mmCIF file of C-alpha atoms in Angstrom:
data_model
loop_
_atom_site.group_PDB
_atom_site.id
_atom_site.type_symbol
_atom_site.label_atom_id
_atom_site.label_comp_id
_atom_site.label_asym_id
_atom_site.label_seq_id
_atom_site.Cartn_x
_atom_site.Cartn_y
_atom_site.Cartn_z
ATOM 1 C CA MET V 1 -12.371 24.893 -32.220
ATOM 2 C CA ARG V 2 -15.387 24.216 -29.666
ATOM 3 C CA VAL V 3 -13.283 23.192 -26.726
ATOM 4 C CA VAL V 4 -15.292 21.386 -23.410
ATOM 5 C CA ILE V 5 -13.059 21.984 -20.646
ATOM 6 C CA ALA V 6 -13.557 19.473 -17.161
ATOM 7 C CA GLY V 7 -11.309 20.956 -14.156
ATOM 8 C CA SER V 8 -11.264 24.543 -15.116
ATOM 9 C CA SER V 9 -11.729 26.184 -11.759
ATOM 10 C CA GLY V 10 -7.858 25.459 -10.777
ATOM 11 C CA LEU V 11 -5.022 27.469 -11.375
ATOM 12 C CA ILE V 12 -4.656 25.952 -15.171
ATOM 13 C CA GLY V 13 -7.913 25.874 -15.888
ATOM 14 C CA THR V 14 -8.580 29.425 -15.386
ATOM 15 C CA ALA V 15 -5.971 30.771 -17.792
ATOM 16 C CA LEU V 16 -6.712 28.421 -20.105
ATOM 17 C CA VAL V 17 -10.248 28.441 -20.801
ATOM 18 C CA SER V 18 -9.635 33.132 -20.284
ATOM 19 C CA SER V 19 -6.697 32.574 -22.963
ATOM 20 C CA LEU V 20 -8.468 30.238 -25.181
ATOM 21 C CA ARG V 21 -11.599 32.730 -25.363
ATOM 22 C CA GLY V 22 -9.554 35.697 -26.025
ATOM 23 C CA ASP V 23 -8.331 33.446 -28.968
ATOM 24 C CA GLY V 24 -12.093 33.540 -30.284
ATOM 25 C CA HIS V 25 -12.451 29.928 -29.237
ATOM 26 C CA ASP V 26 -16.261 28.511 -28.045
ATOM 27 C CA VAL V 27 -15.077 27.007 -24.665
ATOM 28 C CA VAL V 28 -17.899 25.069 -22.330
ATOM 29 C CA ARG V 29 -17.217 24.401 -18.871
ATOM 30 C CA LEU V 30 -17.671 21.006 -17.140
ATOM 31 C CA VAL V 31 -19.437 21.716 -13.760
ATOM 32 C CA ARG V 32 -20.409 19.987 -10.572
ATOM 33 C CA ARG V 33 -23.415 22.198 -10.000
ATOM 34 C CA SER V 34 -26.009 23.585 -11.324
ATOM 35 C CA SER V 35 -24.928 25.103 -14.711
ATOM 36 C CA ALA V 36 -25.297 28.877 -14.313
ATOM 37 C CA GLY V 37 -25.294 29.222 -18.260
ATOM 38 C CA PRO V 38 -24.846 28.429 -21.660
ATOM 39 C CA ASP V 39 -21.115 28.014 -21.889
ATOM 40 C CA GLU V 40 -21.215 25.529 -18.392
ATOM 41 C CA SER V 41 -22.875 21.763 -18.074
ATOM 42 C CA ARG V 42 -23.194 19.917 -15.346
ATOM 43 C CA TRP V 43 -21.613 16.847 -14.643
ATOM 44 C CA ASP V 44 -20.953 14.157 -11.972
ATOM 45 C CA PRO V 45 -17.884 12.016 -12.984
ATOM 46 C CA GLN V 46 -17.917 9.860 -9.457
ATOM 47 C CA LYS V 47 -22.094 8.828 -10.344
ATOM 48 C CA ASP V 48 -21.022 8.478 -13.522
ATOM 49 C CA ARG V 49 -22.868 11.271 -15.193
ATOM 50 C CA ILE V 50 -22.179 13.467 -18.154
ATOM 51 C CA ASP V 51 -23.811 15.034 -20.536
ATOM 52 C CA THR V 52 -22.905 13.180 -24.182
ATOM 53 C CA GLY V 53 -24.188 15.729 -26.291
ATOM 54 C CA ILE V 54 -21.651 18.594 -24.955
ATOM 55 C CA LEU V 55 -19.405 16.080 -26.242
ATOM 56 C CA ALA V 56 -21.018 15.168 -29.462
ATOM 57 C CA ASP V 57 -20.384 18.547 -30.416
ATOM 58 C CA ALA V 58 -16.800 19.458 -29.199
ATOM 59 C CA ASP V 59 -13.218 19.341 -31.456
ATOM 60 C CA ALA V 60 -11.956 18.739 -28.677
ATOM 61 C CA VAL V 61 -12.054 17.998 -24.983
ATOM 62 C CA VAL V 62 -9.374 18.874 -22.115
ATOM 63 C CA ASN V 63 -9.644 16.959 -18.478
ATOM 64 C CA LEU V 64 -7.590 18.537 -15.972
ATOM 65 C CA CYS V 65 -9.314 17.642 -12.848
ATOM 66 C CA GLY V 66 -7.472 16.221 -9.194
ATOM 67 C CA VAL V 67 -7.274 17.892 -5.928
ATOM 68 C CA GLY V 68 -3.990 19.293 -5.288
ATOM 69 C CA VAL V 69 -1.594 16.820 -4.054
ATOM 70 C CA GLY V 70 0.635 18.840 -1.470
ATOM 71 C CA ASP V 71 -2.638 20.290 -0.090
ATOM 72 C CA LYS V 72 -3.459 18.136 2.768
ATOM 73 C CA ARG V 73 -1.710 15.614 5.105
ATOM 74 C CA TRP V 74 -1.585 12.357 3.334
ATOM 75 C CA THR V 75 -3.719 10.362 5.302
ATOM 76 C CA GLY V 76 -4.959 7.198 3.531
ATOM 77 C CA ALA V 77 -8.352 9.011 2.718
ATOM 78 C CA TYR V 78 -6.620 12.167 1.245
ATOM 79 C CA LYS V 79 -4.900 9.880 -0.749
ATOM 80 C CA GLN V 80 -7.775 8.301 -2.386
ATOM 81 C CA LEU V 81 -9.218 11.577 -2.942
ATOM 82 C CA ILE V 82 -5.634 12.103 -4.700
ATOM 83 C CA ARG V 83 -6.360 8.707 -6.773
ATOM 84 C CA ASP V 84 -10.061 8.784 -7.325
ATOM 85 C CA SER V 85 -10.958 12.903 -8.032
ATOM 86 C CA ARG V 86 -8.413 12.150 -10.971
ATOM 87 C CA ILE V 87 -9.055 8.824 -12.509
ATOM 88 C CA ALA V 88 -12.543 8.355 -11.885
ATOM 89 C CA ALA V 89 -12.734 11.767 -14.164
ATOM 90 C CA THR V 90 -10.634 10.470 -16.930
ATOM 91 C CA ASP V 91 -12.307 7.544 -16.986
ATOM 92 C CA VAL V 92 -15.875 8.883 -17.531
ATOM 93 C CA LEU V 93 -14.623 11.513 -20.015
ATOM 94 C CA ALA V 94 -12.483 9.130 -21.835
ATOM 95 C CA GLU V 95 -15.788 6.753 -22.686
ATOM 96 C CA GLY V 96 -17.464 10.045 -23.320
ATOM 97 C CA VAL V 97 -14.774 10.987 -26.031
ATOM 98 C CA ALA V 98 -14.890 7.669 -27.819
ATOM 99 C CA GLU V 99 -18.818 7.111 -27.617
ATOM 100 C CA ALA V 100 -18.966 11.352 -28.960
ATOM 101 C CA ALA V 101 -15.617 10.473 -31.744
ATOM 102 C CA VAL V 102 -14.192 13.952 -30.531
ATOM 103 C CA PRO V 103 -11.244 14.576 -32.800
ATOM 104 C CA VAL V 104 -8.743 14.927 -29.407
ATOM 105 C CA PHE V 105 -8.516 14.018 -25.568
ATOM 106 C CA VAL V 106 -5.815 16.171 -23.624
ATOM 107 C CA ASN V 107 -5.936 14.794 -20.456
ATOM 108 C CA ALA V 108 -3.606 16.138 -17.436
ATOM 109 C CA SER V 109 -1.143 13.953 -15.879
ATOM 110 C CA ALA V 110 2.224 14.897 -13.997
ATOM 111 C CA VAL V 111 5.831 14.497 -14.025
ATOM 112 C CA GLY V 112 5.575 12.662 -10.976
ATOM 113 C CA TYR V 113 5.118 9.383 -13.426
ATOM 114 C CA TYR V 114 8.523 9.127 -13.755
ATOM 115 C CA GLY V 115 9.107 8.755 -9.586
ATOM 116 C CA ASP V 116 12.849 10.165 -8.032
ATOM 117 C CA THR V 117 15.064 10.451 -10.665
ATOM 118 C CA GLY V 118 17.595 11.501 -8.456
ATOM 119 C CA ASP V 119 20.194 13.474 -11.551
ATOM 120 C CA ARG V 120 19.308 11.635 -14.240
ATOM 121 C CA VAL V 121 17.467 12.935 -17.108
ATOM 122 C CA VAL V 122 14.230 11.256 -18.183
ATOM 123 C CA ASP V 123 12.123 12.499 -21.447
ATOM 124 C CA GLU V 124 8.529 11.035 -22.274
ATOM 125 C CA THR V 125 10.310 7.717 -23.443
ATOM 126 C CA SER V 126 11.182 7.027 -20.091
ATOM 127 C CA PRO V 127 9.664 4.509 -17.716
ATOM 128 C CA SER V 128 7.415 5.184 -14.770
ATOM 129 C CA GLY V 129 9.101 5.151 -11.490
ATOM 130 C CA THR V 130 8.240 4.199 -8.271
ATOM 131 C CA GLY V 131 6.063 5.316 -5.120
ATOM 132 C CA PHE V 132 2.258 6.356 -4.319
ATOM 133 C CA LEU V 133 2.533 9.611 -7.378
ATOM 134 C CA ALA V 134 4.159 7.304 -9.883
ATOM 135 C CA ASP V 135 1.475 4.680 -8.980
ATOM 136 C CA THR V 136 -1.123 7.497 -9.686
ATOM 137 C CA CYS V 137 0.071 9.069 -12.506
ATOM 138 C CA ARG V 138 0.548 5.388 -14.351
ATOM 139 C CA ASP V 139 -2.859 4.295 -13.134
ATOM 140 C CA TRP V 140 -4.260 8.014 -14.459
ATOM 141 C CA GLU V 141 -2.712 7.420 -17.774
ATOM 142 C CA ALA V 142 -4.240 4.171 -18.722
ATOM 143 C CA ALA V 143 -7.874 5.477 -17.815
ATOM 144 C CA THR V 144 -7.245 7.580 -21.155
ATOM 145 C CA ALA V 145 -7.324 4.036 -22.762
ATOM 146 C CA PRO V 146 -11.018 4.077 -24.083
ATOM 147 C CA ALA V 147 -10.252 7.368 -25.874
ATOM 148 C CA ASP V 148 -6.803 5.531 -27.250
ATOM 149 C CA THR V 149 -8.337 2.659 -28.517
ATOM 150 C CA SER V 150 -11.040 4.673 -30.513
ATOM 151 C CA LYS V 151 -7.612 6.354 -32.179
ATOM 152 C CA ILE V 152 -8.824 8.944 -30.659
ATOM 153 C CA ARG V 153 -5.739 11.539 -30.675
ATOM 154 C CA THR V 154 -4.757 11.478 -27.341
ATOM 155 C CA VAL V 155 -1.917 13.545 -25.646
ATOM 156 C CA LEU V 156 -0.833 12.923 -21.486
ATOM 157 C CA LEU V 157 0.306 16.288 -20.421
ATOM 158 C CA ARG V 158 3.200 15.265 -17.327
ATOM 159 C CA SER V 159 3.838 18.738 -16.463
ATOM 160 C CA GLY V 160 5.757 19.875 -14.188
ATOM 161 C CA ILE V 161 5.177 22.458 -11.148
ATOM 162 C CA VAL V 162 3.843 25.544 -12.689
ATOM 163 C CA LEU V 163 5.071 28.701 -11.186
ATOM 164 C CA SER V 164 2.566 31.598 -11.598
ATOM 165 C CA PRO V 165 1.939 34.525 -9.313
ATOM 166 C CA HIS V 166 -1.686 33.781 -8.755
ATOM 167 C CA GLY V 167 -1.338 30.715 -6.027
ATOM 168 C CA GLY V 168 0.704 27.581 -6.951
ATOM 169 C CA LEU V 169 4.058 26.729 -5.418
ATOM 170 C CA LEU V 170 5.244 30.373 -5.545
ATOM 171 C CA GLY V 171 1.646 31.828 -4.123
ATOM 172 C CA ARG V 172 2.799 29.438 -1.126
ATOM 173 C CA LEU V 173 6.551 30.486 -0.751
ATOM 174 C CA LYS V 174 6.507 34.379 -2.001
ATOM 175 C CA THR V 175 5.189 35.412 1.326
ATOM 176 C CA LEU V 176 7.903 33.241 3.459
ATOM 177 C CA TYR V 177 11.055 34.716 0.917
ATOM 178 C CA THR V 178 9.955 38.160 1.590
ATOM 179 C CA PHE V 179 10.167 38.197 5.012
ATOM 180 C CA GLY V 180 13.427 36.565 4.880
ATOM 181 C CA LEU V 181 12.596 33.138 5.820
ATOM 182 C CA GLY V 182 13.048 31.041 2.543
ATOM 183 C CA GLY V 183 16.088 28.034 2.097
ATOM 184 C CA ARG V 184 16.820 25.316 0.901
ATOM 185 C CA LEU V 185 14.679 22.053 1.451
ATOM 186 C CA GLY V 186 16.673 19.238 2.938
ATOM 187 C CA ASN V 187 19.721 18.070 0.928
ATOM 188 C CA GLY V 188 18.758 20.719 -2.286
ATOM 189 C CA ARG V 189 19.882 17.866 -4.757
ATOM 190 C CA GLN V 190 16.523 16.829 -5.709
ATOM 191 C CA TYR V 191 15.383 18.093 -9.162
ATOM 192 C CA LEU V 192 12.403 20.626 -9.880
ATOM 193 C CA SER V 193 11.033 20.175 -13.226
ATOM 194 C CA TRP V 194 9.254 23.647 -13.722
ATOM 195 C CA ILE V 195 7.466 25.403 -16.159
ATOM 196 C CA SER V 196 5.431 28.894 -15.974
ATOM 197 C CA LEU V 197 1.549 29.593 -16.255
ATOM 198 C CA GLU V 198 2.170 31.324 -19.726
ATOM 199 C CA ASP V 199 4.471 28.486 -21.037
ATOM 200 C CA GLU V 200 1.644 25.787 -19.638
ATOM 201 C CA VAL V 201 -1.152 27.365 -21.513
ATOM 202 C CA ASP V 202 0.798 27.517 -24.878
ATOM 203 C CA ALA V 203 2.105 24.404 -24.748
ATOM 204 C CA ILE V 204 -1.809 23.207 -23.899
ATOM 205 C CA LYS V 205 -2.938 25.045 -26.982
ATOM 206 C CA PHE V 206 0.038 23.904 -29.160
ATOM 207 C CA VAL V 207 -1.091 20.614 -28.374
ATOM 208 C CA LEU V 208 -4.560 20.729 -29.239
ATOM 209 C CA THR V 209 -3.928 21.539 -33.087
ATOM 210 C CA ARG V 210 -1.146 19.739 -33.834
ATOM 211 C CA ASP V 211 -2.003 16.253 -35.271
ATOM 212 C CA ASP V 212 1.437 14.693 -34.696
ATOM 213 C CA VAL V 213 1.850 15.292 -31.142
ATOM 214 C CA ALA V 214 -0.126 12.596 -28.973
ATOM 215 C CA GLY V 215 0.386 10.403 -25.924
ATOM 216 C CA PRO V 216 3.027 11.483 -23.103
ATOM 217 C CA VAL V 217 4.484 14.862 -23.547
ATOM 218 C CA ASN V 218 6.402 16.321 -20.628
ATOM 219 C CA VAL V 219 5.126 20.170 -20.182
ATOM 220 C CA THR V 220 7.976 21.420 -18.353
ATOM 221 C CA GLY V 221 10.199 24.440 -19.024
ATOM 222 C CA PRO V 222 13.717 23.465 -20.854
ATOM 223 C CA ALA V 223 16.172 23.310 -17.995
ATOM 224 C CA PRO V 224 14.703 21.846 -14.524
ATOM 225 C CA VAL V 225 16.858 23.152 -11.274
ATOM 226 C CA THR V 226 17.675 21.414 -8.334
ATOM 227 C CA ASN V 227 16.308 22.518 -5.154
ATOM 228 C CA ALA V 228 19.041 25.011 -3.877
ATOM 229 C CA GLN V 229 19.291 26.355 -7.142
ATOM 230 C CA PHE V 230 15.274 27.355 -7.047
ATOM 231 C CA ASN V 231 16.050 28.770 -3.782
ATOM 232 C CA GLY V 232 18.873 31.027 -5.181
ATOM 233 C CA ALA V 233 16.743 31.899 -8.127
ATOM 234 C CA VAL V 234 13.777 32.860 -5.607
ATOM 235 C CA ALA V 235 15.797 34.647 -3.175
ATOM 236 C CA ARG V 236 17.813 36.802 -6.419
ATOM 237 C CA THR V 237 14.328 37.674 -7.923
ATOM 238 C CA LEU V 238 12.814 38.934 -4.495
ATOM 239 C CA HIS V 239 16.029 40.407 -3.697
ATOM 240 C CA ARG V 240 15.547 38.515 -0.031
ATOM 241 C CA PRO V 241 17.791 36.637 1.751
ATOM 242 C CA ALA V 242 17.253 32.810 2.039
ATOM 243 C CA PRO V 243 19.864 31.721 4.915
ATOM 244 C CA TRP V 244 17.683 28.299 6.177
ATOM 245 C CA ILE V 245 18.174 24.956 5.899
ATOM 246 C CA VAL V 246 15.354 22.706 6.845
ATOM 247 C CA PRO V 247 16.143 18.881 7.309
ATOM 248 C CA GLY V 248 14.550 16.262 5.863
ATOM 249 C CA PHE V 249 13.089 14.964 9.024
ATOM 250 C CA ALA V 250 12.017 18.492 10.583
ATOM 251 C CA LEU V 251 9.580 18.098 6.514
ATOM 252 C CA SER V 252 8.496 14.604 7.392
ATOM 253 C CA ALA V 253 7.318 15.571 10.703
ATOM 254 C CA LEU V 254 5.647 18.816 9.390
ATOM 255 C CA VAL V 255 3.460 17.065 6.697
ATOM 256 C CA GLY V 256 4.144 13.694 6.674
ATOM 257 C CA GLU V 257 4.739 11.158 3.908
ATOM 258 C CA PHE V 258 3.441 13.546 1.125
ATOM 259 C CA ALA V 259 7.417 15.132 2.032
ATOM 260 C CA GLN V 260 9.102 11.866 0.641
ATOM 261 C CA GLU V 261 7.519 11.894 -2.418
ATOM 262 C CA GLY V 262 6.508 15.376 -3.460
ATOM 263 C CA ILE V 263 9.325 17.212 -1.568
ATOM 264 C CA LEU V 264 12.722 15.487 -0.596
ATOM 265 C CA ALA V 265 12.237 13.778 -4.641
ATOM 266 C CA GLY V 266 12.422 15.333 -7.861
ATOM 267 C CA GLN V 267 12.660 14.471 -11.392
ATOM 268 C CA ARG V 268 14.513 16.067 -13.543
ATOM 269 C CA ALA V 269 12.280 15.930 -16.964
ATOM 270 C CA ILE V 270 12.880 16.793 -20.069
ATOM 271 C CA PRO V 271 10.325 18.257 -22.947
ATOM 272 C CA THR V 272 11.746 16.546 -25.943
ATOM 273 C CA VAL V 273 8.444 15.959 -27.489
ATOM 274 C CA LEU V 274 7.653 19.665 -27.393
ATOM 275 C CA GLU V 275 10.480 20.609 -28.656
ATOM 276 C CA ASN V 276 10.718 17.999 -31.600
ATOM 277 C CA ALA V 277 7.422 19.799 -32.560
ATOM 278 C CA GLY V 278 8.688 22.814 -32.723
ATOM 279 C CA PHE V 279 6.879 24.474 -29.471
ATOM 280 C CA ARG V 280 8.911 27.854 -28.516
ATOM 281 C CA PHE V 281 8.847 28.584 -24.278
ATOM 282 C CA ARG V 282 7.952 32.469 -23.482
ATOM 283 C CA HIS V 283 10.572 31.601 -20.471
ATOM 284 C CA ASN V 284 13.606 29.171 -21.136
ATOM 285 C CA THR V 285 14.892 29.716 -17.682
ATOM 286 C CA ILE V 286 13.884 29.717 -14.643
ATOM 287 C CA GLY V 287 14.858 33.100 -13.676
ATOM 288 C CA GLU V 288 12.917 34.275 -16.699
ATOM 289 C CA ALA V 289 9.849 32.798 -15.217
ATOM 290 C CA LEU V 290 10.574 33.766 -11.703
ATOM 291 C CA ASP V 291 10.587 37.200 -12.819
ATOM 292 C CA ALA V 292 7.683 36.794 -15.075
ATOM 293 C CA ALA V 293 5.558 35.926 -11.998
ATOM 294 C CA LEU V 294 7.324 37.555 -9.098
ATOM 295 C CA VAL V 295 8.259 41.116 -10.486
ATOM 296 C CA GLN V 296 5.165 43.210 -10.943
#
């Protein structure tokens, strides 16, 4: 396949490019600087600029664009950047995919679509929730409409927290836990929908070639856990104590508004579409995923 990927320099994109090329596929990376070779093409989603000739030759387009939701404090400007970095890129690519009649458009989204679900299990048929993240995910997915209405098979990747030894959540937490500074956040009852980086990449490759998969797909491990369970699992994997409890008010003071939606709330999302389509996870439990990510 010839696959065009936007957002290829992030944690998931880097691993996906490497895996696809390792399988013998032709990958073109969309970049926002001058292209450094024939496997790159410059684009500027903020100015609606893209070489549609690149898309005309593509068998699939994958869009993974978006700044990290927890990378900075949620000021008004940063919240706008979270939205713009996702929705503007999706707008441009969806229009280009429709114009070029690319067979498959795979677009990132997140389980934040469901809002705070408490202990309620949700799958792809569940409604959207409330809050900034849910609103952003809903608008992000809606931006794929030009492709979907043009009969392009469009897949919406509602990803959970990706567990990797190379960065992301575990990259931030490993040092804290190593020094015995890990602990439960808030009451610990909020759910975490996790997935290993290997399964995330495998799931994207899976949906690229499955003509019967379209629409929202929860890209999460089959067994979400509470924050307290996650804390205990990380501590056991690293053989370190994790006795601390960080109260919600302290988290709010430390990171601001993001604490309420991104840390103290959660989603108990299960991957019904993937499982029904026959996808097989490498890591079915949080222990297996943490062993793969943290035990070198």
